[in-house]
XYZ file of C-alpha atoms in Angstrom:
530
model
C -4.351 13.593 13.134
C -7.503 13.251 11.052
C -6.401 16.178 8.890
C -3.091 14.459 8.101
C -4.910 11.215 7.299
C -7.346 12.909 4.932
C -4.967 15.001 2.851
C -2.453 12.151 2.527
C -5.219 9.800 1.390
C -6.288 12.347 -1.207
C -2.678 12.812 -2.299
C -2.495 9.100 -3.117
C -5.015 9.762 -5.904
C -2.940 12.569 -7.450
C -1.982 12.184 -11.154
C 1.701 12.179 -10.179
C 1.313 8.486 -9.279
C -0.385 7.567 -12.575
C 1.820 5.203 -14.585
C -0.225 5.183 -17.806
C 2.116 7.731 -19.405
C 5.360 6.425 -17.940
C 5.900 3.319 -20.036
C 6.645 0.041 -18.385
C 6.226 0.169 -14.617
C 9.112 -0.665 -12.360
C 9.077 -3.804 -10.235
C 7.960 -3.680 -6.634
C 10.680 -1.863 -4.728
C 11.076 -0.322 -1.313
C 12.406 3.170 -2.048
C 10.775 4.708 -5.109
C 9.769 7.831 -3.165
C 12.117 10.280 -1.428
C 11.506 13.594 0.306
C 13.677 16.718 0.141
C 12.391 19.175 2.735
C 8.791 19.649 1.511
C 9.384 18.224 -1.986
C 8.324 14.698 -2.917
C 10.126 12.838 -5.717
C 8.469 9.721 -7.129
C 9.842 7.136 -9.568
C 7.181 5.904 -11.997
C 8.420 3.535 -14.695
C 11.371 5.326 -16.299
C 10.467 8.779 -15.008
C 11.165 10.822 -11.906
C 8.321 13.126 -10.893
C 8.237 15.971 -8.417
C 5.593 17.798 -6.400
C 5.501 20.155 -3.421
C 3.940 18.537 -0.342
C 3.471 21.984 1.158
C 1.444 23.086 -1.864
C -0.697 19.942 -1.582
C -1.447 20.477 2.097
C -2.124 24.193 1.534
C -4.636 23.306 -1.187
C -6.409 20.920 1.193
C -6.484 23.498 4.008
C -7.943 26.131 1.662
C -10.626 23.689 0.573
C -11.574 22.872 4.164
C -11.664 26.580 5.068
C -14.027 27.391 2.201
C -16.208 24.386 2.970
C -16.566 25.667 6.531
C -17.565 29.094 5.192
C -14.422 30.795 6.479
C -13.348 31.915 3.023
C -15.247 32.789 -0.151
C -14.318 33.104 -3.795
C -15.302 31.987 -7.240
C -13.918 28.497 -6.666
C -15.597 27.997 -3.305
C -17.471 24.982 -4.646
C -14.323 23.057 -5.572
C -13.828 19.794 -3.723
C -10.620 18.939 -1.856
C -9.899 16.251 -4.458
C -10.118 18.779 -7.299
C -7.899 21.246 -5.473
C -5.182 18.654 -4.849
C -5.338 17.439 -8.447
C -4.836 21.062 -9.569
C -1.522 21.370 -7.668
C 1.196 21.626 -10.358
C 3.725 18.822 -10.636
C 6.797 18.245 -12.737
C 8.472 15.486 -14.739
C 12.276 15.551 -14.783
C 13.622 15.386 -18.315
C 16.862 13.397 -17.995
C 18.701 11.869 -20.951
C 20.371 9.273 -18.741
C 17.060 7.744 -17.574
C 16.447 5.034 -20.157
C 15.840 2.192 -17.687
C 13.130 1.064 -15.276
C 13.727 2.714 -11.911
C 13.763 0.614 -8.747
C 14.824 3.177 -6.148
C 15.840 6.769 -5.463
C 18.329 8.309 -3.018
C 18.782 12.054 -2.509
C 21.991 13.439 -0.993
C 22.005 15.460 2.221
C 22.241 18.837 0.484
C 19.239 17.970 -1.705
C 21.109 18.866 -4.884
C 21.809 15.396 -6.293
C 19.475 12.426 -6.799
C 20.761 8.894 -7.363
C 18.437 6.894 -9.631
C 18.884 3.111 -9.562
C 17.895 0.482 -12.094
C 18.662 -3.210 -12.349
C 22.128 -2.689 -13.795
C 22.449 1.089 -14.082
C 22.882 4.008 -11.730
C 22.330 7.608 -12.837
C 22.808 10.852 -10.950
C 20.438 13.760 -11.595
C 21.226 17.373 -10.707
C 17.988 18.557 -9.102
C 16.401 21.988 -9.594
C 16.106 24.258 -6.586
C 13.317 23.693 -4.094
C 9.769 24.486 -5.132
C 7.726 27.451 -4.134
C 6.951 29.778 -6.998
C 9.318 28.446 -9.679
C 10.145 31.252 -12.093
C 13.770 30.807 -13.100
C 16.628 28.376 -13.378
C 15.559 25.019 -14.733
C 11.950 26.198 -14.986
C 12.836 28.538 -17.833
C 13.274 25.387 -19.921
C 9.994 23.851 -18.743
C 8.037 22.283 -21.615
C 4.329 22.702 -20.922
C 1.920 20.352 -22.646
C -1.818 20.489 -23.222
C -3.616 19.537 -20.034
C -0.448 19.919 -17.993
C -2.334 19.549 -14.702
C -2.847 15.865 -15.449
C 0.319 15.156 -17.465
C 2.827 17.274 -15.570
C 5.281 19.900 -16.792
C 8.604 18.726 -18.160
C 11.697 20.280 -16.535
C 15.035 19.523 -18.183
C 17.767 18.449 -15.743
C 21.408 17.513 -16.190
C 22.061 13.804 -15.610
C 24.898 11.296 -15.950
C 25.255 7.508 -15.943
C 27.868 6.109 -13.568
C 30.496 3.839 -15.110
C 28.785 3.978 -18.505
C 31.792 5.079 -20.583
C 34.604 3.488 -18.602
C 37.429 2.155 -20.833
C 36.731 -1.539 -20.300
C 39.817 -2.617 -22.250
C 41.982 -1.321 -19.441
C 40.096 -3.331 -16.854
C 40.494 -6.967 -15.998
C 37.852 -9.548 -16.815
C 36.772 -9.464 -13.166
C 36.137 -5.733 -13.336
C 34.201 -6.094 -16.576
C 32.102 -8.825 -15.002
C 31.492 -6.577 -11.984
C 30.180 -3.833 -14.285
C 27.490 -6.222 -15.536
C 26.444 -7.329 -12.066
C 23.048 -6.290 -10.780
C 22.951 -3.154 -8.652
C 21.586 -3.840 -5.175
C 21.644 -0.513 -3.357
C 23.247 2.937 -3.193
C 23.953 5.469 -0.473
C 25.602 8.869 -0.182
C 28.665 9.085 2.069
C 28.151 11.541 4.943
C 31.860 12.500 5.136
C 32.156 13.711 1.537
C 33.439 17.290 1.372
C 31.109 18.227 -1.474
C 28.356 15.759 -0.577
C 29.138 14.058 -3.884
C 30.471 10.580 -3.046
C 28.053 7.783 -3.911
C 28.547 4.175 -2.793
C 27.140 1.525 -5.140
C 26.640 -2.061 -3.925
C 26.432 -4.922 -6.410
C 25.119 -8.437 -5.844
C 28.602 -9.944 -6.135
C 29.709 -7.995 -3.051
C 31.590 -5.265 -4.904
C 31.277 -1.771 -3.443
C 32.229 1.064 -5.773
C 32.636 4.641 -4.552
C 32.176 7.418 -7.126
C 33.001 11.089 -6.734
C 30.330 12.238 -9.185
C 31.815 15.736 -9.434
C 35.209 14.388 -10.505
C 34.668 11.262 -12.604
C 31.352 9.569 -13.306
C 32.999 6.806 -15.357
C 35.685 5.311 -13.113
C 35.119 4.727 -9.371
C 37.439 6.439 -6.931
C 37.630 3.294 -4.775
C 36.499 -0.320 -5.130
C 36.024 -2.729 -2.223
C 35.078 -6.402 -2.335
C 33.126 -8.371 0.235
C 33.928 -11.758 -1.307
C 37.667 -11.628 -1.958
C 38.065 -14.869 -3.858
C 36.462 -18.208 -4.535
C 32.925 -19.230 -5.423
C 30.152 -18.292 -3.026
C 26.437 -18.979 -3.036
C 25.762 -15.774 -1.091
C 24.939 -12.451 -2.678
C 24.875 -8.978 -1.192
C 21.370 -7.591 -0.624
C 21.829 -4.376 1.338
C 24.232 -2.077 3.139
C 24.297 0.914 5.476
C 26.725 3.225 7.245
C 27.146 3.317 11.004
C 26.238 6.178 13.324
C 28.467 8.960 14.657
C 30.126 7.368 17.706
C 33.696 6.076 17.479
C 34.666 4.510 14.162
C 30.992 3.998 13.243
C 30.774 6.998 10.893
C 33.513 5.354 8.773
C 32.023 1.848 9.023
C 30.110 0.176 6.212
C 27.831 -2.760 7.073
C 26.992 -5.210 4.270
C 24.253 -7.866 4.467
C 23.978 -11.041 2.384
C 20.834 -12.931 1.422
C 21.778 -15.718 3.859
C 21.588 -13.262 6.757
C 25.351 -12.929 7.222
C 26.521 -9.460 8.255
C 29.970 -8.032 7.515
C 31.617 -4.684 8.190
C 34.416 -2.710 6.546
C 36.212 0.116 8.369
C 37.513 2.668 7.575
C 35.578 3.554 4.400
C 36.224 7.225 3.733
C 36.177 9.403 0.578
C 39.356 10.846 -0.880
C 37.978 14.370 -0.413
C 36.478 14.271 3.070
C 35.334 16.552 5.848
C 36.324 15.328 9.314
C 35.953 16.659 12.876
C 39.329 17.278 14.504
C 38.087 16.510 18.036
C 36.535 13.244 16.848
C 39.831 12.105 15.270
C 41.761 13.078 18.397
C 39.366 10.987 20.514
C 39.876 8.010 18.184
C 43.655 8.450 18.397
C 43.560 8.562 22.200
C 41.468 5.363 22.312
C 43.835 3.614 19.858
C 46.866 4.613 21.938
C 45.154 3.159 25.020
C 44.636 -0.096 23.113
C 48.350 -0.169 22.273
C 49.291 0.261 25.935
C 46.835 -2.486 26.913
C 48.026 -5.062 24.376
C 51.774 -4.348 24.440
C 52.060 -6.444 27.610
C 51.002 -9.485 25.525
C 53.949 -9.080 23.150
C 56.918 -11.341 23.927
C 60.093 -12.759 22.398
C 60.889 -16.481 22.298
C 63.767 -18.160 20.404
C 64.596 -14.981 18.503
C 60.945 -14.726 17.410
C 58.762 -11.838 18.499
C 55.105 -12.696 18.948
C 52.789 -9.713 18.504
C 49.053 -10.173 19.195
C 46.879 -9.293 16.186
C 45.009 -6.813 18.393
C 48.270 -4.934 18.997
C 49.071 -4.918 15.286
C 45.607 -3.479 14.553
C 45.913 -0.845 17.296
C 49.331 0.292 16.058
C 48.020 0.479 12.482
C 45.104 2.623 13.702
C 47.480 4.976 15.542
C 49.643 5.409 12.432
C 46.620 6.050 10.197
C 45.029 8.575 12.553
C 48.370 10.330 13.124
C 48.805 10.761 9.378
C 45.263 12.090 9.026
C 45.849 14.748 11.676
C 49.234 15.637 10.148
C 47.505 16.589 6.887
C 46.071 19.630 8.683
C 48.534 20.023 11.541
C 48.795 23.794 10.998
C 45.045 24.290 10.922
C 42.955 25.420 13.850
C 39.413 24.897 12.567
C 37.271 22.249 14.223
C 36.318 20.876 10.807
C 39.141 19.640 8.559
C 38.685 19.545 4.778
C 41.183 16.947 3.579
C 42.340 15.348 0.345
C 43.729 11.951 1.297
C 46.831 10.532 -0.384
C 46.786 6.990 -1.776
C 48.637 5.711 1.293
C 45.609 6.557 3.465
C 43.106 4.939 1.101
C 44.254 1.348 1.527
C 41.336 -1.167 1.380
C 39.684 -1.970 4.685
C 39.650 -5.557 5.934
C 36.361 -7.451 5.845
C 35.273 -8.102 9.438
C 32.790 -10.908 10.011
C 30.519 -12.652 9.542
C 29.032 -11.468 12.816
C 27.937 -13.999 15.400
C 24.408 -13.520 16.752
C 24.247 -14.519 20.427
C 21.957 -16.043 21.436
C 20.972 -17.399 18.050
C 17.752 -15.742 16.814
C 14.510 -17.645 16.377
C 14.587 -19.824 13.264
C 12.935 -18.278 10.231
C 10.748 -21.369 10.050
C 8.888 -19.956 13.038
C 7.446 -17.243 10.809
C 5.129 -17.349 7.842
C 7.296 -18.606 5.010
C 4.785 -19.796 2.464
C 4.852 -16.547 0.470
C 6.447 -18.321 -2.473
C 2.948 -19.150 -3.613
C 1.902 -15.516 -3.864
C 1.280 -14.033 -7.242
C 2.905 -10.878 -8.571
C 0.114 -8.742 -7.165
C 1.113 -9.685 -3.647
C 4.239 -7.580 -3.889
C 6.736 -10.427 -3.990
C 10.065 -9.737 -5.655
C 11.711 -12.266 -7.936
C 14.904 -12.081 -5.842
C 13.164 -12.329 -2.476
C 13.002 -15.918 -1.282
C 11.043 -16.282 1.995
C 14.206 -17.298 3.883
C 16.303 -14.425 2.522
C 17.455 -11.378 4.419
C 16.780 -8.177 2.490
C 17.872 -5.040 4.395
C 20.034 -3.842 7.288
C 19.958 -0.733 9.465
C 22.497 0.494 12.027
C 21.293 3.183 14.421
C 22.253 4.909 17.643
C 19.736 5.235 20.446
C 21.051 8.373 22.103
C 21.707 6.331 25.238
C 25.186 5.072 24.368
C 23.917 1.832 22.809
C 23.858 1.087 19.084
C 21.322 -1.229 17.455
C 21.411 -3.299 14.276
C 18.164 -4.380 12.610
C 17.968 -7.028 9.861
C 14.796 -7.523 7.816
C 13.771 -10.811 6.177
C 11.438 -11.579 3.300
C 9.379 -13.945 5.450
C 7.926 -10.899 7.239
C 10.104 -10.555 10.323
C 12.806 -8.252 11.655
C 15.626 -9.211 14.020
C 17.079 -6.536 16.316
C 20.545 -6.765 17.890
C 22.621 -4.685 20.307
C 26.092 -3.686 19.117
C 28.117 -3.921 22.314
C 31.544 -4.372 20.657
C 32.033 -1.304 18.429
C 34.005 -1.730 15.221
C 37.554 -0.356 14.987
C 39.561 0.286 11.852
C 41.334 -2.693 10.302
C 43.171 -2.873 7.009
C 43.380 -5.709 4.511
C 47.199 -5.647 4.328
C 47.643 -6.183 8.092
C 47.201 -9.402 10.116
C 44.106 -9.348 12.275
C 42.442 -11.483 14.906
C 40.420 -14.495 13.835
C 37.807 -13.842 16.505
C 34.494 -13.015 14.865
C 32.592 -9.912 16.032
C 29.443 -10.482 18.082
C 25.997 -8.873 18.174
C 23.669 -9.479 21.137
C 20.208 -10.654 20.085
C 17.498 -8.406 21.512
C 14.191 -9.024 19.794
C 12.276 -10.360 16.828
C 9.162 -8.740 15.337
C 6.561 -10.380 13.095
C 5.349 -8.101 10.275
C 2.691 -10.429 8.921
C -0.432 -8.549 7.895
C -3.780 -10.045 8.874
C -5.447 -11.323 5.674
C -8.512 -9.472 4.461
C -11.588 -11.213 3.141
C -10.873 -12.932 -0.153
C -7.068 -12.798 0.226
C -4.886 -15.821 0.763
C -2.398 -15.951 3.585
C 0.458 -15.747 1.066
C -0.953 -12.554 -0.416
C -0.458 -10.772 2.915
C 3.327 -11.312 3.053
C 5.296 -8.058 2.739
C 8.011 -9.483 0.458
C 10.916 -7.032 0.329
C 11.157 -5.002 3.540
C 13.054 -1.704 3.805
C 14.281 -0.282 7.113
C 14.385 3.453 7.873
C 15.433 5.135 11.129
C 13.238 7.836 12.659
C 15.266 11.072 12.301
C 13.632 12.645 15.373
C 13.399 9.698 17.809
C 16.582 7.659 18.428
C 15.696 4.025 18.994
C 12.623 4.159 16.740
C 12.630 2.803 13.194
C 10.178 1.811 10.476
C 9.778 -1.291 8.323
C 8.422 -0.368 4.875
C 6.723 -2.921 2.624
C 4.023 -3.143 -0.028
C 1.205 -3.274 2.541
C 2.285 -0.149 4.432
C 4.618 0.649 7.325
C 5.354 -0.930 10.695
C 6.788 1.178 13.512
C 9.209 -0.345 16.034
C 10.087 1.430 19.265
C 13.162 -0.029 20.977
C 13.592 2.691 23.595
C 12.201 0.604 26.458
C 14.795 -2.117 25.910
C 17.705 0.208 25.248
C 17.107 2.003 28.561
C 17.386 -1.325 30.381
C 20.390 -2.351 28.296
C 22.183 0.944 28.861
C 21.568 0.645 32.586
C 22.990 -2.893 32.619
C 26.079 -1.969 30.618
C 26.757 1.190 32.629
C 26.672 -0.387 36.101
C 30.075 -0.932 37.681
C 29.202 -3.744 40.106
C 28.785 -7.313 38.902
C 25.695 -7.857 41.062
C 24.079 -4.680 39.711
C 24.735 -5.712 36.114
C 23.300 -9.167 36.744
C 20.114 -7.714 38.262
C 19.699 -5.263 35.379
C 20.276 -7.982 32.789
C 17.735 -10.208 34.548
C 15.217 -7.357 34.363
C 15.983 -6.991 30.653
C 15.450 -10.709 30.049
C 12.106 -10.559 31.844
C 11.091 -7.651 29.616
C 12.117 -9.617 26.531
C 10.183 -12.689 27.629
C 7.152 -10.576 28.463
C 7.233 -8.781 25.153
C 7.350 -5.305 26.680
C 7.986 -2.607 24.048
C 8.429 -5.442 21.566
C 5.456 -4.982 19.324
C 5.598 -3.580 15.814
C 2.832 -1.027 15.506
C 0.984 -0.479 12.245
C 1.627 3.021 10.945
C -1.494 4.195 9.156
C -0.183 7.576 7.984
C 1.487 6.288 4.859
C 0.996 6.773 1.126
């Protein structure tokens, strides 16, 4: 709406975004703003700032009402800009924040905020939601002269992850991993206390911290690149959806566009649905019955298909999980897993993309000539992949989107769901497959006076729409693109669900025609962005 456009545009001029008092500004990043309900947290330089979006919109509405003569008062002559600038905002005083901030991630309960730098990760315990703050952390608020423009300091408890770990006890590899650049973080949805943070490093190491138990030593450590020298580096990761094993599946993307998965990845203290585990166990037992016919004995040697080995391992693991709460009757199980159930997951992949996506050379890839003002990141080569998103469509089909620095996004259908596999068990050499669906060009049309290179988005972040399954957004320095995949997923779901071969062929042919015609394939500019 016009009202939403206007107040958001005015909000962009609010002093909370001013970096003149924040020291050195952070590099261009894709997630330096997060929202908790109606609260907006912004990373500026080495600070985290906080304002109520509700208070900002209320101030704008009051201004419009008085301008229309609906309300009077001594301040009736105040402009909307002045009213928004007068909305109080806060600066979080955190001892652990001594580094330039590249991204923020708030946990689902809204109580903890992960703050990421180049090599450091800190966790901040957030004050309660705004409104009329009168107690708690606000009792320690340090007001300054002209606080409307400089913000009010609010002291918060904070901690650095892995900062004081006893490095002498660790191997040289672990010490090297601690110095590796941090790529991304995410909160694990199955954590009992919503306190498990996954940290991805460029060397492919994934460290899981229970921040309420030990902020120094990770609870679990996984490695994407087990051994040997590799030119690839990890650039992003995400968790799967809620169907099947997906909620325990971690997807990791490399700069070369290779996608890997690890499953199961689960916290030591976890909250699991009993019915969901029972469904997984039933499916694993069906896999055992299907593959046991392939097992045979020859010359006193028993050949067991790797698929059967994996299915039996899944049955044992799920059985042990359910046994931990065998006497319970609640639908939700709160478990503390023993070491035997926390064995490292096997790395599955790299995924095959079939058919092979359009070559990156088909897109604008001359952004290497852009200057720093164009939003390019030092680690973002035009041919590099930079982010991954796994999402469910609500129609029984899962999608995987991969963003590239040359301003395009590839979208795939996940038709072969991941199942749990463990590193200590033999597994099939067949690589998992994703079906290529679409490719979207995010190139922004150059404005007058700008070079073509200056319109390249650089780093692209992918975010799923929480209200519309099958819709996601590509965030970059020039704004937001919206992608709606629902038209394709309806056709794909219809094709997959048909029982007859002729019906599936006709549905797939209709899908191919839609792909060739570009129906529902466009990325739409989203103008309501800050």
